[in-house]
Coordinates of C-alpha atoms in Angstrom, one line a residue:
M1 CA -16.9 -11.7 159.0
E2 CA -13.0 -11.8 159.1
N3 CA -13.2 -14.1 156.7
G4 CA -15.5 -12.1 154.8
T5 CA -19.1 -13.2 154.5
M6 CA -21.9 -12.7 151.7
P7 CA -24.6 -11.5 154.3
S8 CA -27.8 -11.3 153.5
Y9 CA -28.4 -7.8 154.6
F10 CA -27.3 -3.9 154.7
Y11 CA -27.9 -1.3 156.7
F12 CA -27.7 2.1 156.5
T13 CA -26.4 4.4 158.8
L14 CA -26.7 8.0 158.0
F15 CA -30.4 7.4 159.4
N16 CA -29.1 7.3 163.1
D17 CA -28.3 11.3 162.6
F18 CA -30.8 12.2 161.5
V19 CA -33.9 10.5 163.6
H20 CA -35.2 14.1 165.0
M21 CA -36.2 14.8 161.6
K22 CA -37.1 11.7 160.0
Y23 CA -40.8 13.4 159.7
L24 CA -39.0 16.8 158.4
I25 CA -37.3 15.0 156.4
L26 CA -40.5 12.5 154.7
I27 CA -42.7 15.5 154.0
L28 CA -40.5 17.0 151.9
T29 CA -39.3 13.3 150.4
L30 CA -43.1 13.3 148.9
T31 CA -43.1 16.9 148.3
V32 CA -40.4 16.9 146.2
Y33 CA -41.3 13.2 144.2
L34 CA -44.8 14.7 143.7
A35 CA -43.7 17.5 141.8
I36 CA -41.0 15.2 139.9
I37 CA -43.5 13.1 138.8
L38 CA -45.8 16.0 138.0
F39 CA -43.7 18.3 135.9
N40 CA -42.6 14.8 134.2
V41 CA -46.0 13.5 133.6
I42 CA -47.4 16.9 131.7
I43 CA -44.3 17.1 129.7
L44 CA -44.8 13.2 128.1
F45 CA -48.2 14.2 127.7
V46 CA -47.7 17.2 126.0
V47 CA -44.6 15.9 123.8
F48 CA -46.9 12.5 122.7
K49 CA -50.4 14.6 122.2
E50 CA -49.4 17.6 120.0
R51 CA -48.3 15.6 117.1
S52 CA -45.9 19.1 115.9
L53 CA -43.3 17.8 119.4
H54 CA -43.2 14.3 117.7
E55 CA -39.7 15.2 116.3
P56 CA -35.8 14.4 117.3
M57 CA -35.3 17.0 120.0
Y58 CA -38.6 16.6 122.0
I59 CA -38.8 12.6 122.1
L60 CA -34.9 13.1 123.5
I61 CA -36.7 16.1 125.6
S62 CA -39.6 12.9 126.8
C63 CA -36.5 10.2 127.3
L64 CA -35.2 12.8 129.7
S65 CA -38.9 13.0 131.2
V66 CA -39.2 8.9 130.9
N67 CA -35.3 8.4 132.8
D68 CA -36.0 11.0 135.6
L69 CA -38.7 9.3 136.9
Y70 CA -37.0 5.4 135.9
G71 CA -34.3 7.1 138.7
S72 CA -37.0 8.7 141.1
A73 CA -39.0 5.4 141.6
G74 CA -35.2 3.7 142.3
F75 CA -34.8 5.9 145.6
F76 CA -37.7 7.7 146.6
P77 CA -39.4 5.4 147.4
R78 CA -37.2 3.5 149.1
L79 CA -35.7 6.3 151.0
M80 CA -39.9 7.7 152.1
V81 CA -40.1 4.1 153.7
D82 CA -37.6 3.7 155.4
L83 CA -38.1 7.1 157.1
L84 CA -41.7 6.3 157.6
F85 CA -41.0 2.5 159.4
D86 CA -37.6 3.2 160.9
T87 CA -36.7 -0.1 158.7
N88 CA -33.5 1.2 157.7
T89 CA -32.1 -2.1 156.2
I90 CA -32.4 -3.6 152.4
S91 CA -32.0 -6.7 152.0
R92 CA -29.0 -8.4 149.6
T93 CA -30.9 -8.5 146.8
A94 CA -32.8 -5.4 146.7
C95 CA -29.1 -3.5 147.3
F96 CA -28.0 -5.0 144.0
V97 CA -31.7 -3.6 142.1
Q98 CA -31.5 -0.3 143.9
I99 CA -28.0 -0.4 142.6
F100 CA -28.9 -1.3 138.9
T101 CA -31.4 1.2 138.7
I102 CA -29.7 3.9 139.9
Y103 CA -26.1 3.3 137.6
T104 CA -28.0 2.3 134.8
F105 CA -30.8 5.7 135.7
A106 CA -27.5 8.0 135.3
M107 CA -25.7 6.6 132.4
S108 CA -29.0 6.7 130.5
E109 CA -29.1 10.6 131.8
Y110 CA -25.6 11.1 130.1
T111 CA -26.4 9.8 126.9
I112 CA -29.6 11.8 126.4
L113 CA -27.8 14.3 127.1
T114 CA -25.7 13.6 124.8
L115 CA -27.8 12.5 121.7
M116 CA -29.3 15.5 122.5
A117 CA -26.5 17.2 121.7
Y118 CA -26.2 15.8 118.9
D119 CA -29.3 17.2 117.6
R120 CA -28.3 20.3 117.8
Y121 CA -24.9 20.0 116.4
V122 CA -26.6 19.0 113.5
A123 CA -29.7 20.9 113.2
I124 CA -27.4 23.9 113.3
C125 CA -24.7 23.2 111.7
N126 CA -25.5 20.7 109.2
P127 CA -29.6 22.5 109.2
L128 CA -30.3 21.4 105.3
K129 CA -29.4 18.1 106.5
Y130 CA -31.5 17.6 109.2
H131 CA -34.2 15.4 108.7
K132 CA -31.9 12.5 106.4
I133 CA -29.7 12.3 109.0
M134 CA -32.0 13.0 112.8
T135 CA -35.3 10.4 112.0
S136 CA -37.0 9.3 114.4
K137 CA -35.8 6.0 113.8
V138 CA -32.5 6.7 114.0
T139 CA -33.2 8.2 117.8
A140 CA -35.1 5.1 118.3
L141 CA -32.5 2.9 117.4
Y142 CA -29.1 5.6 119.3
M143 CA -31.7 4.9 122.5
A144 CA -32.7 1.6 122.5
L145 CA -28.3 0.6 121.5
A146 CA -27.7 3.2 124.3
S147 CA -29.8 1.5 126.8
L148 CA -28.6 -1.7 126.6
Y149 CA -25.5 -0.9 126.8
A150 CA -25.9 0.1 130.2
V151 CA -28.1 -2.7 131.1
F152 CA -25.5 -5.0 129.8
S153 CA -22.0 -2.5 131.9
M154 CA -24.2 -2.0 135.2
G155 CA -25.4 -5.7 134.8
L156 CA -21.0 -6.6 135.0
V157 CA -20.6 -4.5 137.2
I158 CA -23.0 -6.0 139.6
F159 CA -21.7 -9.3 138.8
F160 CA -17.9 -8.9 140.0
S161 CA -19.6 -6.5 143.4
A162 CA -21.7 -9.3 143.9
R163 CA -19.1 -12.3 144.5
L164 CA -17.2 -10.5 147.0
P165 CA -17.0 -12.0 150.0
L166 CA -18.0 -8.4 152.4
C167 CA -16.9 -8.0 155.8
G168 CA -19.5 -5.4 157.5
T169 CA -23.1 -4.2 156.4
D170 CA -23.2 -0.6 157.4
I171 CA -24.1 1.5 154.3
A172 CA -22.9 5.1 155.2
R173 CA -26.1 6.7 152.5
L174 CA -29.7 6.7 152.2
Y175 CA -29.2 4.6 149.3
C176 CA -27.1 2.2 147.8
S177 CA -24.4 2.8 145.7
N178 CA -21.6 0.7 144.0
W179 CA -18.7 1.7 146.2
S180 CA -20.7 1.7 148.9
V181 CA -20.4 -2.0 148.7
V182 CA -17.3 -2.9 147.1
R183 CA -15.3 -0.9 150.0
L184 CA -17.0 -3.5 152.3
S185 CA -15.0 -6.0 151.3
C186 CA -12.1 -8.4 152.4
G187 CA -9.5 -10.6 151.5
T188 CA -10.7 -10.5 147.7
S189 CA -9.2 -8.5 145.2
T190 CA -11.1 -5.8 143.9
L191 CA -9.2 -4.9 141.2
S192 CA -11.5 -6.1 138.7
N193 CA -13.9 -4.0 139.7
N194 CA -12.4 -1.3 139.7
I195 CA -11.0 -1.4 135.7
T196 CA -14.5 -2.2 135.5
G197 CA -15.1 0.5 136.8
F198 CA -13.4 2.8 134.8
F199 CA -13.8 0.7 131.9
V200 CA -17.4 2.2 132.4
T201 CA -17.2 5.5 133.5
T202 CA -14.8 6.6 131.2
T203 CA -17.7 5.1 128.5
T204 CA -20.4 7.0 129.9
V205 CA -19.9 9.7 131.6
F206 CA -16.5 10.8 130.5
L207 CA -16.8 10.3 126.5
P208 CA -19.9 12.4 125.9
A209 CA -19.1 14.5 128.1
F210 CA -15.7 15.4 125.7
F211 CA -17.9 14.7 122.7
I212 CA -20.5 17.4 124.2
F213 CA -18.1 19.9 124.5
Y214 CA -17.5 19.2 121.2
T215 CA -19.8 19.5 119.9
Y216 CA -20.7 23.2 121.4
V217 CA -17.2 24.0 120.3
R218 CA -18.9 23.9 117.0
I219 CA -21.9 25.1 117.8
L220 CA -19.8 28.7 119.2
I221 CA -17.4 28.6 115.3
I222 CA -20.4 28.6 114.0
C223 CA -22.9 30.9 116.0
Q224 CA -19.7 34.0 115.5
K225 CA -19.9 33.4 112.0
S226 CA -24.2 33.4 111.5
S227 CA -26.3 36.5 111.8
K228 CA -28.0 38.1 116.0
E229 CA -31.2 37.1 114.8
F230 CA -29.4 33.1 114.5
R231 CA -27.4 33.1 117.4
G232 CA -31.0 34.4 119.1
K233 CA -32.3 31.2 118.3
A234 CA -29.2 28.7 118.4
L235 CA -29.1 30.1 122.4
Q236 CA -32.6 29.7 122.8
T237 CA -32.5 25.9 122.0
C238 CA -29.5 24.9 123.4
L239 CA -29.8 26.7 126.9
P240 CA -32.0 24.0 128.2
H241 CA -29.2 21.9 127.8
I242 CA -26.5 23.5 128.4
I243 CA -28.2 24.1 132.0
S244 CA -29.5 20.9 131.6
F245 CA -25.6 18.8 131.2
V246 CA -23.9 21.4 133.6
N247 CA -25.9 20.7 136.3
Y248 CA -25.9 17.0 135.6
S249 CA -22.2 17.0 135.9
I250 CA -21.0 18.6 138.9
A251 CA -23.4 16.3 140.6
S252 CA -22.1 13.2 138.9
F253 CA -18.5 14.7 139.6
C254 CA -19.5 15.5 143.2
D255 CA -21.7 12.3 144.0
I256 CA -18.2 10.3 142.8
A257 CA -15.1 11.9 144.2
L258 CA -17.2 12.5 147.6
S259 CA -17.9 9.1 147.4
R260 CA -14.5 7.9 148.0
Y261 CA -14.0 9.5 150.9
D262 CA -14.5 9.0 154.9
S263 CA -18.4 10.6 154.5
D264 CA -17.8 10.6 158.8
K265 CA -16.0 13.9 158.3
F266 CA -18.0 15.8 156.5
K267 CA -21.8 13.9 156.2
I268 CA -24.3 16.8 155.9
V269 CA -22.0 17.6 152.5
A270 CA -21.9 14.1 152.0
L271 CA -25.3 13.6 152.0
I272 CA -26.7 16.5 150.3
F273 CA -23.9 15.8 147.4
S274 CA -24.9 12.0 146.8
V275 CA -28.5 12.4 146.6
E276 CA -28.3 15.8 144.8
F277 CA -27.7 13.8 140.8
L278 CA -30.7 12.2 141.8
V279 CA -33.0 15.1 143.2
I280 CA -32.3 18.3 141.5
P281 CA -32.6 17.0 137.4
P282 CA -35.7 15.3 137.9
V283 CA -36.6 18.5 139.4
L284 CA -35.4 21.0 137.1
N285 CA -34.8 19.3 133.8
P286 CA -38.7 19.4 132.7
L287 CA -38.9 23.1 134.3
I288 CA -36.1 24.2 131.6
Y289 CA -37.3 22.3 129.3
G290 CA -41.3 23.8 129.9
L291 CA -40.3 27.6 130.8
N292 CA -37.8 27.6 128.1
L293 CA -38.4 25.5 124.4
P294 CA -41.8 27.5 123.3
E295 CA -43.7 24.6 122.3
I296 CA -43.1 22.9 124.9
R297 CA -44.2 26.0 126.6
K298 CA -47.2 27.2 124.6
N299 CA -48.9 24.1 124.4
I300 CA -48.4 23.8 128.3
A301 CA -50.4 27.0 128.0
C302 CA -53.2 25.6 126.1
L303 CA -53.2 22.6 127.9
F304 CA -53.3 24.3 131.5
Q305 CA -56.4 26.9 130.3
R306 CA -58.5 24.5 128.9
S307 CA -58.5 22.4 132.2
K308 CA -59.4 25.8 133.4
V309 CA -62.9 25.7 132.0
G310 CA -63.2 22.1 131.9
H311 CA -62.5 21.2 127.7
F312 CA -59.4 19.1 127.4
P313 CA -57.3 17.8 124.7
E314 CA -59.0 15.2 122.8

Protein backbone atom coordinates (compact mmCIF):
# COMPACT_ATOMS: atom_id res chain seq x y z
CA MET A 1 0.00 0.00 0.00
CA GLU A 2 2.82 2.40 -0.76
CA ASN A 3 0.66 4.82 -2.75
CA GLY A 4 -2.22 4.61 -0.31
CA THR A 5 -5.56 2.84 -0.68
CA MET A 6 -9.00 2.75 0.87
CA PRO A 7 -8.84 -0.62 2.72
CA SER A 8 -12.11 -2.46 3.24
CA TYR A 9 -11.12 -3.66 6.72
CA PHE A 10 -8.87 -2.94 9.72
CA TYR A 11 -7.03 -5.41 11.93
CA PHE A 12 -6.84 -5.15 15.75
CA THR A 13 -3.28 -6.22 16.58
CA LEU A 14 -3.58 -6.14 20.37
CA PHE A 15 -5.63 -9.35 20.42
CA ASN A 16 -2.53 -11.33 19.39
CA ASP A 17 -0.88 -10.49 22.71
CA PHE A 18 -3.75 -11.84 24.81
CA VAL A 19 -4.75 -15.03 22.98
CA HIS A 20 -3.97 -17.22 26.01
CA MET A 21 -6.18 -15.01 28.23
CA LYS A 22 -9.05 -14.36 25.83
CA TYR A 23 -11.68 -16.44 27.69
CA LEU A 24 -10.81 -14.85 31.02
CA ILE A 25 -11.03 -11.41 29.42
CA LEU A 26 -14.32 -12.42 27.78
CA ILE A 27 -15.83 -13.41 31.14
CA LEU A 28 -14.64 -10.18 32.77
CA THR A 29 -15.95 -8.14 29.82
CA LEU A 30 -19.36 -9.82 29.94
CA THR A 31 -19.57 -9.33 33.71
CA VAL A 32 -18.70 -5.64 33.49
CA TYR A 33 -21.11 -5.05 30.62
CA LEU A 34 -23.99 -6.73 32.43
CA ALA A 35 -23.17 -4.67 35.55
CA ILE A 36 -23.22 -1.47 33.48
CA ILE A 37 -26.62 -2.37 32.03
CA LEU A 38 -28.06 -3.36 35.41
CA PHE A 39 -26.80 -0.34 37.38
CA ASN A 40 -27.83 2.24 34.78
CA VAL A 41 -31.21 0.67 34.07
CA ILE A 42 -32.00 0.77 37.81
CA ILE A 43 -31.18 4.49 37.90
CA LEU A 44 -33.35 5.13 34.83
CA PHE A 45 -36.23 3.06 36.20
CA VAL A 46 -36.21 4.79 39.59
CA VAL A 47 -36.05 8.30 38.13
CA PHE A 48 -38.73 7.51 35.55
CA LYS A 49 -41.17 5.94 38.02
CA GLU A 50 -40.77 8.41 40.90
CA ARG A 51 -42.42 11.74 40.09
CA SER A 52 -40.55 13.57 42.85
CA LEU A 53 -37.37 12.91 40.86
CA HIS A 54 -38.67 14.58 37.70
CA GLU A 55 -36.37 17.57 38.29
CA PRO A 56 -33.44 18.88 36.21
CA MET A 57 -30.76 17.37 38.46
CA TYR A 58 -32.24 13.88 38.28
CA ILE A 59 -33.14 14.22 34.61
CA LEU A 60 -29.48 14.98 33.88
CA ILE A 61 -28.44 11.95 35.94
CA SER A 62 -30.79 9.89 33.75
CA CYS A 63 -29.19 11.40 30.64
CA LEU A 64 -25.81 10.34 32.01
CA SER A 65 -27.08 6.77 32.39
CA VAL A 66 -28.54 6.74 28.87
CA ASN A 67 -25.26 8.03 27.49
CA ASP A 68 -23.26 5.43 29.42
CA LEU A 69 -25.47 2.68 27.98
CA TYR A 70 -25.01 4.16 24.51
CA GLY A 71 -21.22 4.36 24.77
CA SER A 72 -20.96 0.86 26.25
CA ALA A 73 -23.03 -0.54 23.38
CA GLY A 74 -20.49 0.88 20.95
CA PHE A 75 -17.61 -0.95 22.64
CA PHE A 76 -18.50 -4.08 24.63
CA PRO A 77 -20.56 -6.15 22.13
CA ARG A 78 -17.93 -5.76 19.42
CA LEU A 79 -15.14 -6.61 21.86
CA MET A 80 -16.93 -9.77 22.99
CA VAL A 81 -17.48 -10.89 19.39
CA ASP A 82 -13.76 -10.43 18.66
CA LEU A 83 -12.79 -12.39 21.77
CA LEU A 84 -15.27 -15.19 21.15
CA PHE A 85 -14.75 -15.77 17.43
CA ASP A 86 -11.14 -14.61 16.97
CA THR A 87 -12.17 -12.26 14.16
CA ASN A 88 -9.87 -9.38 15.17
CA THR A 89 -10.95 -7.55 12.01
CA ILE A 90 -13.54 -4.87 11.45
CA SER A 91 -14.95 -3.51 8.21
CA ARG A 92 -14.18 0.05 7.21
CA THR A 93 -17.82 1.09 7.64
CA ALA A 94 -18.18 -0.60 11.03
CA CYS A 95 -14.93 1.03 12.15
CA PHE A 96 -16.18 4.53 11.41
CA VAL A 97 -19.55 3.73 13.01
CA GLN A 98 -17.71 2.67 16.15
CA ILE A 99 -15.60 5.84 16.07
CA PHE A 100 -18.76 7.93 15.75
CA THR A 101 -20.47 6.10 18.63
CA ILE A 102 -17.55 6.20 21.05
CA TYR A 103 -16.61 9.81 20.35
CA THR A 104 -20.17 11.16 20.53
CA PHE A 105 -20.48 9.28 23.83
CA ALA A 106 -17.31 10.98 25.08
CA MET A 107 -18.51 14.43 23.97
CA SER A 108 -21.96 13.94 25.48
CA GLU A 109 -20.45 12.78 28.78
CA TYR A 110 -18.61 16.07 29.14
CA THR A 111 -21.69 18.02 28.00
CA ILE A 112 -23.91 16.37 30.60
CA LEU A 113 -21.32 16.90 33.34
CA THR A 114 -21.15 20.57 32.31
CA LEU A 115 -24.94 20.96 32.49
CA MET A 116 -24.93 19.23 35.87
CA ALA A 117 -22.30 21.70 37.11
CA TYR A 118 -24.44 24.59 35.86
CA ASP A 119 -27.50 23.10 37.56
CA ARG A 120 -25.66 22.91 40.90
CA TYR A 121 -24.25 26.41 40.39
CA VAL A 122 -27.74 27.89 39.90
CA ALA A 123 -29.22 25.85 42.78
CA ILE A 124 -26.54 26.97 45.25
CA CYS A 125 -25.66 30.48 44.05
CA ASN A 126 -29.12 31.58 42.85
CA PRO A 127 -31.61 29.38 44.74
CA LEU A 128 -34.54 31.83 44.44
CA LYS A 129 -34.24 31.86 40.64
CA TYR A 130 -33.50 28.15 40.24
CA HIS A 131 -36.99 27.04 39.18
CA LYS A 132 -37.20 29.89 36.65
CA ILE A 133 -33.76 29.24 35.14
CA MET A 134 -33.59 25.43 35.26
CA THR A 135 -36.88 24.14 33.92
CA SER A 136 -37.44 20.76 32.29
CA LYS A 137 -37.91 22.44 28.89
CA VAL A 138 -34.68 24.40 29.22
CA THR A 139 -32.79 21.26 30.28
CA ALA A 140 -34.20 19.34 27.30
CA LEU A 141 -33.26 22.22 24.96
CA TYR A 142 -29.67 22.29 26.26
CA MET A 143 -29.37 18.53 25.83
CA ALA A 144 -30.81 18.63 22.30
CA LEU A 145 -28.43 21.41 21.20
CA ALA A 146 -25.44 19.61 22.75
CA SER A 147 -26.40 16.34 21.06
CA LEU A 148 -26.78 18.02 17.68
CA TYR A 149 -23.37 19.65 18.07
CA ALA A 150 -21.75 16.31 18.98
CA VAL A 151 -23.32 14.63 15.93
CA PHE A 152 -22.33 17.47 13.60
CA SER A 153 -18.75 17.82 14.85
CA MET A 154 -18.08 14.07 14.78
CA GLY A 155 -19.65 13.84 11.33
CA LEU A 156 -17.16 16.48 10.21
CA VAL A 157 -14.23 14.65 11.82
CA ILE A 158 -15.19 11.35 10.17
CA PHE A 159 -15.72 13.09 6.81
CA PHE A 160 -12.09 14.24 6.78
CA SER A 161 -10.75 10.93 8.14
CA ALA A 162 -12.69 8.73 5.69
CA ARG A 163 -11.18 10.57 2.70
CA LEU A 164 -7.58 9.77 3.67
CA PRO A 165 -5.67 7.17 1.61
CA LEU A 166 -4.09 4.70 4.03
CA CYS A 167 -0.84 2.74 3.96
CA GLY A 168 -1.80 0.14 6.56
CA THR A 169 -4.65 -1.67 8.26
CA ASP A 170 -3.23 -2.42 11.73
CA ILE A 171 -4.82 -0.70 14.72
CA ALA A 172 -3.02 -1.23 18.03
CA ARG A 173 -6.18 -0.96 20.10
CA LEU A 174 -9.22 -2.98 21.11
CA TYR A 175 -11.53 -0.63 19.21
CA CYS A 176 -11.40 1.91 16.38
CA SER A 177 -10.24 5.39 17.29
CA ASN A 178 -9.95 8.37 14.97
CA TRP A 179 -6.26 8.95 15.62
CA SER A 180 -5.47 5.27 15.00
CA VAL A 181 -6.94 5.63 11.51
CA VAL A 182 -5.42 9.05 10.77
CA ARG A 183 -1.91 7.89 11.69
CA LEU A 184 -2.18 5.19 8.96
CA SER A 185 -2.55 7.87 6.27
CA CYS A 186 0.14 8.45 3.66
CA GLY A 187 0.76 10.79 0.75
CA THR A 188 -1.83 13.29 1.97
CA SER A 189 -1.66 16.19 4.42
CA THR A 190 -3.59 15.66 7.63
CA LEU A 191 -3.63 19.38 8.47
CA SER A 192 -7.41 19.65 8.07
CA ASN A 193 -7.85 16.61 10.34
CA ASN A 194 -5.58 18.11 12.99
CA ILE A 195 -7.31 21.50 12.88
CA THR A 196 -10.77 19.94 13.06
CA GLY A 197 -9.70 17.59 15.86
CA PHE A 198 -8.15 20.45 17.85
CA PHE A 199 -11.28 22.60 17.45
CA VAL A 200 -13.63 19.78 18.46
CA THR A 201 -11.45 18.83 21.45
CA THR A 202 -11.26 22.46 22.59
CA THR A 203 -15.01 23.05 22.37
CA THR A 204 -16.09 19.71 23.84
CA VAL A 205 -13.38 19.07 26.46
CA PHE A 206 -11.29 22.08 27.46
CA LEU A 207 -14.01 24.77 27.44
CA PRO A 208 -16.47 22.60 29.43
CA ALA A 209 -13.69 21.69 31.89
CA PHE A 210 -12.88 25.37 32.38
CA PHE A 211 -16.57 26.19 32.89
CA ILE A 212 -16.98 23.40 35.45
CA PHE A 213 -13.90 24.63 37.31
CA TYR A 214 -15.33 28.17 37.31
CA THR A 215 -18.72 27.04 38.68
CA TYR A 216 -17.11 25.18 41.56
CA VAL A 217 -14.93 28.14 42.44
CA ARG A 218 -18.10 30.22 42.70
CA ILE A 219 -19.86 27.48 44.69
CA LEU A 220 -16.87 27.29 47.08
CA ILE A 221 -17.00 31.05 47.63
CA ILE A 222 -20.72 30.89 48.47
CA CYS A 223 -20.22 27.92 50.80
CA GLN A 224 -17.49 29.70 52.75
CA LYS A 225 -19.95 32.51 53.53
CA SER A 226 -22.77 30.16 54.49
CA SER A 227 -23.67 28.04 57.50
CA LYS A 228 -22.21 24.62 58.27
CA GLU A 229 -25.57 22.98 57.51
CA PHE A 230 -25.72 24.68 54.09
CA ARG A 231 -22.16 23.57 53.28
CA GLY A 232 -23.05 20.00 54.20
CA LYS A 233 -26.08 19.91 51.89
CA ALA A 234 -24.11 21.55 49.07
CA LEU A 235 -21.30 19.04 49.43
CA GLN A 236 -23.77 16.15 49.44
CA THR A 237 -25.23 17.16 46.06
CA CYS A 238 -21.93 18.27 44.49
CA LEU A 239 -19.62 15.46 45.61
CA PRO A 240 -20.99 12.80 43.19
CA HIS A 241 -20.59 15.20 40.30
CA ILE A 242 -17.04 16.17 41.33
CA ILE A 243 -16.04 12.49 41.54
CA SER A 244 -17.57 11.76 38.13
CA PHE A 245 -15.92 14.78 36.54
CA VAL A 246 -12.44 14.10 37.99
CA ASN A 247 -12.62 10.40 37.13
CA TYR A 248 -13.74 11.03 33.56
CA SER A 249 -11.26 13.87 33.02
CA ILE A 250 -8.30 11.75 34.14
CA ALA A 251 -9.41 8.80 32.00
CA SER A 252 -9.95 11.00 28.93
CA PHE A 253 -6.66 12.86 29.36
CA CYS A 254 -4.67 9.63 29.70
CA ASP A 255 -6.34 8.18 26.61
CA ILE A 256 -5.68 11.31 24.51
CA ALA A 257 -2.07 11.58 25.72
CA LEU A 258 -1.16 7.90 25.24
CA SER A 259 -2.85 7.67 21.84
CA ARG A 260 -0.20 10.01 20.41
CA TYR A 261 2.67 7.71 21.36
CA ASP A 262 3.85 4.33 20.18
CA SER A 263 1.86 1.87 22.28
CA ASP A 264 4.38 -0.93 21.57
CA LYS A 265 6.60 0.59 24.26
CA PHE A 266 4.01 0.18 27.00
CA LYS A 267 1.21 -1.99 25.69
CA ILE A 268 -0.38 -2.89 29.03
CA VAL A 269 -0.50 0.71 30.26
CA ALA A 270 -1.83 1.94 26.92
CA LEU A 271 -4.45 -0.82 26.87
CA ILE A 272 -5.73 -0.02 30.36
CA PHE A 273 -5.97 3.73 29.81
CA SER A 274 -7.42 3.39 26.31
CA VAL A 275 -10.49 1.57 27.65
CA GLU A 276 -10.77 3.18 31.10
CA PHE A 277 -13.06 6.00 29.95
CA LEU A 278 -15.35 3.38 28.37
CA VAL A 279 -15.40 1.09 31.41
CA ILE A 280 -14.98 2.99 34.68
CA PRO A 281 -17.46 5.91 34.28
CA PRO A 282 -20.40 3.74 33.11
CA VAL A 283 -19.88 1.48 36.15
CA LEU A 284 -19.00 4.17 38.66
CA ASN A 285 -21.57 6.86 37.77
CA PRO A 286 -24.74 4.96 38.77
CA LEU A 287 -23.04 3.72 41.95
CA ILE A 288 -21.94 7.24 42.90
CA TYR A 289 -25.37 8.81 42.37
CA GLY A 290 -27.31 5.82 43.66
CA LEU A 291 -25.36 5.65 46.92
CA ASN A 292 -24.72 9.34 47.61
CA LEU A 293 -27.96 11.11 46.72
CA PRO A 294 -30.57 10.38 49.44
CA GLU A 295 -33.63 10.60 47.17
CA ILE A 296 -32.26 8.08 44.67
CA ARG A 297 -30.84 5.82 47.39
CA LYS A 298 -34.19 5.81 49.22
CA ASN A 299 -36.17 4.91 46.12
CA ILE A 300 -33.72 2.18 45.11
CA ALA A 301 -34.05 0.70 48.61
CA CYS A 302 -37.85 0.80 48.31
CA LEU A 303 -37.64 -0.87 44.91
CA PHE A 304 -35.64 -3.82 46.25
CA GLN A 305 -37.83 -4.14 49.34
CA ARG A 306 -40.94 -4.37 47.19
CA SER A 307 -39.34 -6.87 44.85
CA LYS A 308 -38.45 -9.13 47.81
CA VAL A 309 -42.05 -9.36 48.92
CA GLY A 310 -43.31 -9.70 45.35
CA HIS A 311 -44.86 -6.25 45.02
CA PHE A 312 -43.59 -3.98 42.26
CA PRO A 313 -44.37 -0.29 41.96
CA GLU A 314 -47.35 0.45 39.78
